[in-house]
Short mmCIF file of C-alpha atoms in Angstrom, two decimals:
data_model
loop_
_atom_site.label_atom_id
_atom_site.label_comp_id
_atom_site.label_asym_id
_atom_site.label_seq_id
_atom_site.Cartn_x
_atom_site.Cartn_y
_atom_site.Cartn_z
CA MET A 290 36.14 219.33 74.38
CA ARG A 291 37.64 218.84 77.84
CA SER A 292 39.59 215.79 76.64
CA PHE A 293 40.92 217.76 73.68
CA THR A 294 42.08 220.58 75.97
CA ALA A 295 43.83 218.07 78.23
CA VAL A 296 45.64 216.56 75.23
CA VAL A 297 46.78 220.00 74.04
CA THR A 298 48.13 220.98 77.45
CA VAL A 299 50.07 217.71 77.76
CA LEU A 300 51.55 218.20 74.28
CA LEU A 301 52.59 221.75 75.15
CA ALA A 302 54.10 220.54 78.43
CA THR A 303 56.04 217.85 76.54
CA LEU A 304 57.42 220.43 74.09
CA LEU A 305 58.46 222.61 77.02
CA ALA A 306 59.95 219.79 79.11
CA PRO A 307 63.44 219.59 77.48
CA PHE A 308 63.95 223.30 78.09
CA ALA A 309 62.67 222.96 81.66
CA ILE A 310 65.13 220.13 82.32
CA GLY A 311 67.99 222.18 80.88
CA ALA A 312 66.93 225.23 82.89
CA THR A 313 66.85 223.38 86.21
CA TRP A 314 70.25 221.82 85.42
CA VAL A 315 71.77 225.25 84.77
CA THR A 316 70.31 226.61 88.00
CA GLU A 317 71.29 223.64 90.16
CA ARG A 318 74.58 222.51 88.65
CA VAL A 319 76.13 225.50 86.87
CA ASP A 320 74.99 228.69 88.61
CA ASP A 321 75.47 227.21 92.07
CA ARG A 322 79.15 227.54 93.00
CA GLN A 323 79.33 224.56 95.33
CA ALA A 324 77.57 222.32 92.82
CA TYR A 325 79.97 223.47 90.08
CA VAL A 326 82.99 222.80 92.28
CA ASP A 327 81.63 219.35 93.12
CA THR A 328 81.15 218.68 89.40
CA VAL A 329 84.76 219.46 88.44
CA GLY A 330 86.32 218.41 91.75
CA ASP A 331 87.19 214.89 90.61
CA LEU A 332 89.25 216.34 87.75
CA SER A 333 92.09 216.76 90.23
CA ASP A 334 92.90 213.13 89.39
CA ASP A 335 92.71 213.72 85.63
CA ALA A 336 96.06 213.21 83.89
CA VAL A 337 95.53 216.14 81.50
CA VAL A 338 94.74 218.57 84.32
CA GLN A 339 97.74 217.40 86.31
CA GLN A 340 100.10 217.62 83.34
CA VAL A 341 98.98 221.09 82.22
CA LEU A 342 99.34 222.57 85.70
CA ALA A 343 102.57 220.71 86.41
CA ASP A 344 104.15 222.03 83.22
CA ALA A 345 103.01 225.58 83.99
CA ALA A 346 104.28 225.41 87.58
CA ALA A 347 107.64 223.93 86.56
CA ASP A 348 108.18 226.56 83.84
CA ALA A 349 107.26 229.40 86.23
CA ALA A 350 109.62 228.04 88.90
CA VAL A 351 112.54 227.77 86.47
CA LYS A 352 111.93 231.26 85.05
CA GLY A 353 111.81 232.67 88.56
CA LEU A 354 115.08 230.97 89.44
CA GLN A 355 116.75 232.17 86.24
CA LYS A 356 115.59 235.73 86.91
CA HIS A 357 116.63 235.97 90.54
CA ILE A 358 119.57 233.52 90.59
CA PRO A 359 121.07 233.94 87.12
CA VAL A 360 124.39 232.32 88.02
CA GLY A 361 125.16 228.93 89.51
CA LEU A 362 121.95 227.04 88.71
CA PRO A 363 122.55 223.34 87.97
CA SER A 364 121.95 222.30 84.39
CA ALA A 365 119.42 219.74 85.59
CA VAL A 366 117.22 222.33 87.31
CA ARG A 367 114.51 222.16 84.67
CA GLU A 368 114.33 218.38 84.93
CA TRP A 369 114.20 218.64 88.73
CA ALA A 370 111.45 221.24 88.53
CA ARG A 371 109.30 219.05 86.28
CA ALA A 372 109.72 216.06 88.57
CA ALA A 373 108.86 218.21 91.58
CA ALA A 374 105.81 219.67 89.85
CA LEU A 375 104.46 216.23 89.00
CA LYS A 376 104.96 215.22 92.61
CA VAL A 377 103.04 218.32 93.74
CA VAL A 378 100.01 217.73 91.49
CA ARG A 379 99.87 214.09 92.57
CA SER A 380 100.03 214.93 96.26
CA PRO A 381 97.07 214.64 98.67
CA ASP A 382 96.93 218.46 98.90
CA PHE A 383 96.28 219.01 95.20
CA PRO A 384 92.51 218.25 95.26
CA THR A 385 92.02 221.00 97.88
CA PHE A 386 93.94 223.47 95.71
CA TRP A 387 91.96 222.43 92.63
CA ARG A 388 88.59 222.92 94.30
CA GLN A 389 89.53 226.36 95.62
CA ALA A 390 90.93 227.37 92.23
CA ASN A 391 87.67 226.40 90.56
CA ALA A 392 85.59 228.26 93.15
CA ASP A 393 87.60 231.38 92.27
CA LEU A 394 87.22 230.63 88.56
CA HIS A 395 83.46 230.28 88.91
CA GLN A 396 83.31 233.65 90.64
CA GLN A 397 85.27 235.27 87.82
CA VAL A 398 83.04 233.81 85.12
CA LEU A 399 79.75 234.77 86.76
CA ALA A 400 81.03 238.27 87.48
CA ILE A 401 81.53 238.77 83.74
CA LEU A 402 78.30 237.07 82.68
CA ASP A 403 76.14 238.96 85.17
CA ASP A 404 77.61 242.41 84.57
CA PRO A 405 77.19 243.95 81.09
CA ASP A 406 79.80 246.58 82.04
CA ALA A 407 82.42 244.11 83.30
CA ALA A 408 86.02 244.62 82.15
CA THR A 409 86.91 242.38 79.22
CA GLU A 410 90.68 242.84 79.02
CA GLY A 411 92.84 239.83 79.71
CA SER A 412 91.76 236.33 80.63
CA ILE A 413 90.04 234.51 83.43
CA THR A 414 92.75 232.52 85.15
CA VAL A 415 93.58 229.84 87.67
CA ASP A 416 95.95 231.16 90.33
CA ALA A 417 98.63 228.46 90.40
CA SER A 418 101.20 230.38 92.45
CA PRO A 419 100.73 227.96 95.42
CA LEU A 420 101.92 225.15 93.14
CA VAL A 421 105.03 227.13 92.18
CA ALA A 422 105.80 227.71 95.86
CA GLN A 423 105.61 223.98 96.56
CA VAL A 424 107.85 223.19 93.59
CA LEU A 425 110.46 225.66 94.85
CA LEU A 426 110.34 224.13 98.32
CA GLN A 427 111.19 220.75 96.85
CA LEU A 428 114.04 222.28 94.85
CA GLU A 429 115.41 223.72 98.08
CA ASP A 430 116.09 220.14 99.19
CA ARG A 431 118.54 219.93 96.25
CA GLY A 432 120.55 222.85 97.57
CA ILE A 433 119.02 225.65 95.52
CA PRO A 434 118.67 228.81 97.66
CA VAL A 435 114.99 229.48 96.96
CA GLY A 436 114.77 231.56 100.12
CA LEU A 437 116.25 234.41 98.12
CA LEU A 438 113.27 234.44 95.79
CA PRO A 439 110.11 236.53 96.22
CA THR A 440 106.72 234.94 95.68
CA ILE A 441 106.53 233.79 92.05
CA PRO A 442 103.09 234.54 90.59
CA LEU A 443 101.47 232.18 88.11
CA ASP A 444 98.09 232.77 86.52
CA VAL A 445 97.15 229.97 84.14
CA PRO A 446 94.82 231.43 81.48
CA VAL A 447 91.59 229.55 80.93
CA GLU A 448 89.62 231.78 78.54
CA ALA A 449 89.67 235.36 77.31
CA LYS A 450 87.32 237.60 79.26
CA ALA A 451 86.04 239.08 76.00
CA LYS A 452 85.03 235.60 74.84
CA VAL A 453 83.12 234.99 78.07
CA ALA A 454 81.47 238.40 77.82
CA GLU A 455 80.09 237.49 74.39
CA ALA A 456 77.84 234.95 76.11
CA GLY A 457 76.66 237.52 78.67
CA PRO A 458 73.50 238.78 76.89
CA ALA A 459 72.28 235.24 76.18
CA TYR A 460 73.10 234.15 79.74
CA ARG A 461 71.24 237.07 81.33
CA ALA A 462 68.22 236.53 79.11
CA ALA A 463 68.18 232.81 79.85
CA ASP A 464 68.60 233.45 83.57
CA ARG A 465 65.34 235.41 83.63
CA VAL A 466 63.49 232.62 81.81
CA ASN A 467 65.09 229.60 83.48
CA ARG A 468 63.18 230.00 86.74
CA LEU A 469 59.86 230.25 84.90
CA LEU A 470 60.19 227.20 82.65
CA PRO A 471 59.68 224.50 85.34
CA ILE A 472 56.76 226.52 86.72
CA ALA A 473 55.23 226.81 83.25
CA TRP A 474 55.57 223.04 82.73
CA ALA A 475 53.90 222.31 86.06
CA ALA A 476 51.12 224.82 85.31
CA LEU A 477 50.35 223.15 81.98
CA VAL A 478 50.19 219.71 83.59
CA LEU A 479 47.92 220.99 86.39
CA LEU A 480 45.67 222.63 83.82
CA GLY A 481 45.44 219.35 81.93
CA LEU A 482 44.53 217.53 85.12
CA ALA A 483 41.90 220.14 85.94
CA VAL A 484 40.10 219.88 82.60
CA ALA A 485 40.40 216.10 82.20
CA HIS A 486 37.11 214.20 82.44
CA GLY A 487 36.73 211.92 85.44
CA TRP A 488 39.34 210.19 87.50
CA ARG A 489 40.42 208.00 84.58
CA GLY A 490 41.00 211.04 82.45
CA ARG A 491 43.07 212.69 85.17
CA VAL A 492 45.15 209.58 85.77
CA ARG A 493 45.68 209.20 82.01
CA THR A 494 46.68 212.86 81.70
CA ALA A 495 49.20 212.52 84.53
CA GLY A 496 50.59 209.36 82.94
CA PHE A 497 51.09 210.98 79.52
CA ALA A 498 52.63 214.06 81.15
CA LEU A 499 55.21 211.83 82.86
CA LEU A 500 55.88 209.97 79.61
CA GLY A 501 56.42 213.35 77.98
CA ALA A 502 58.95 214.26 80.66
CA ALA A 503 60.81 210.99 80.05
CA LEU A 504 60.78 211.66 76.29
CA ALA A 505 62.18 215.13 76.98
CA ALA A 506 64.99 213.55 79.01
CA VAL A 507 65.88 211.37 76.02
CA VAL A 508 66.00 214.47 73.81
CA VAL A 509 68.33 216.18 76.30
CA LEU A 510 70.58 213.11 76.44
CA LEU A 511 70.88 213.13 72.66
CA ALA A 512 71.83 216.81 72.77
CA VAL A 513 74.67 216.46 75.32
CA ASP A 514 77.44 215.44 72.89
CA PRO A 515 76.57 218.08 70.24
CA ALA A 516 76.36 220.72 72.98
CA THR A 517 79.78 219.75 74.33
CA THR A 518 81.30 219.89 70.85
CA ALA A 519 79.70 223.26 70.13
CA ALA A 520 81.00 224.69 73.41
CA LEU A 521 84.50 223.36 72.78
CA ASP A 522 84.55 224.87 69.29
CA GLN A 523 84.27 228.31 70.90
CA VAL A 524 87.45 227.79 72.93
CA ASP A 525 90.79 229.06 71.66
CA ALA A 526 92.86 226.16 70.34
CA SER A 527 95.83 227.01 72.57
CA ARG A 528 93.69 226.59 75.69
CA ARG A 529 91.57 223.69 74.56
CA GLU A 530 93.48 220.99 76.42
CA LEU A 531 92.58 222.13 79.95
CA VAL A 532 89.29 223.82 79.10
CA GLY A 533 88.16 220.81 77.08
CA VAL A 534 88.43 218.53 80.11
CA MET A 535 86.53 221.02 82.27
CA LEU A 536 83.79 221.60 79.68
CA ASP A 537 83.38 217.88 79.21
CA ALA A 538 82.86 217.47 82.95
CA VAL A 539 80.41 220.37 83.27
CA VAL A 540 78.30 219.76 80.16
CA GLY A 541 78.66 216.01 80.66
CA SER A 542 76.99 216.36 84.07
CA LEU A 543 73.79 217.12 82.17
CA ALA A 544 73.56 213.48 81.07
CA PRO A 545 73.22 211.87 84.54
CA TYR A 546 70.96 214.75 85.57
CA ALA A 547 68.65 214.09 82.60
CA ARG A 548 68.73 210.33 83.20
CA GLY A 549 67.14 210.97 86.56
CA PHE A 550 63.97 212.03 84.73
CA LEU A 551 63.73 208.68 82.93
CA VAL A 552 62.15 207.24 86.08
CA ALA A 553 59.02 209.09 84.94
CA ALA A 554 58.60 206.57 82.08
CA PRO A 555 57.63 203.46 84.11
CA VAL A 556 55.47 205.56 86.44
CA GLY A 557 53.71 207.11 83.44
CA LEU A 558 53.14 203.71 81.86
CA VAL A 559 51.60 202.40 85.08
CA LEU A 560 49.23 205.37 85.28
CA VAL A 561 48.20 205.10 81.63
CA GLY A 562 47.65 201.36 82.04
CA LEU A 563 45.59 201.96 85.16
CA SER A 564 43.40 204.47 83.34
CA LEU A 565 42.77 201.95 80.57
CA TRP A 566 41.94 199.09 82.94
CA PRO A 567 38.58 197.58 81.89
CA ARG A 568 35.63 198.83 83.86
CA ARG A 569 33.92 196.30 86.10
CA GLU A 570 30.56 195.21 84.76
CA ARG A 571 27.62 196.36 86.78
CA ALA A 572 26.20 193.83 89.14
CA ALA A 573 23.44 191.69 87.64
CA ALA A 574 19.93 193.01 88.16
CA GLU A 575 18.26 191.83 91.31
CA PRO A 576 15.90 188.82 90.79
CA TYR A 577 12.28 189.58 90.00
CA PRO A 578 10.54 189.64 93.38
CA TYR A 579 7.43 187.85 92.05
CA PRO A 580 7.20 184.42 90.43
CA HIS A 581 7.42 184.37 86.70
CA PRO A 582 3.93 184.30 85.16
CA GLN A 583 4.55 180.80 83.74
CA GLU A 584 5.61 179.55 87.13
CA GLN A 585 2.20 180.33 88.56
CA TYR A 586 0.70 177.40 86.71
#
């Protein structure tokens, strides 16, 4: 009966393990602002990110010039602005801007997800006005009097707030459960160890629990691509270029996170093998202390 209970608890822990892995990933890599920024930080070198923001900054700079200096602009100003914008997004300062922009973006998203009464008009945006200012400074070197211009704002839309708010109820419900799932998994494993019979049974239970965790990691790895596709399908087509790169980085970070749990497989196999190691035969009975009856004659 105790062995049966141990088997049941390990099976339940294995079924729970994929959700526990996903829950810890959300808590450690998505909810945490610094971890999120670190996840998307390398995208500052991504060609799509650079091109999208360069185009937006160049267009905003040209529109600002046309609005405030309607006469006397060179015909090549748009070409100059695009060249300047590409230079800006490829500069050493761009990664710092990108990280700060994503920290602000993360704050906007969580504010909507956490608050059921959050405003849902408009979009969450990346404030790219610093890029516009740098583009204009480079155009000043070509003789354009940008000093006459006020600060040109530029908010690059990422996603509609209403779309983000739709995920709020599910996010808040999951947030309450996410912290309990790893604890529930550990509790099931400890219960299995407690009811297992003998040291071999406990070692075997621990081994199968670790193998179950490795199996759960494989399940999570198989789910990464479908999850990324499903998330991208929810994004408006007009914003999919930039958001797609960011979603791929964020959801894609689940794969290396889950692969870290695969180390449980060899450890589990060793423990199971140890528990199945043949028992040593008992030492041979001590010799009869008296001579055998036949030896007396």
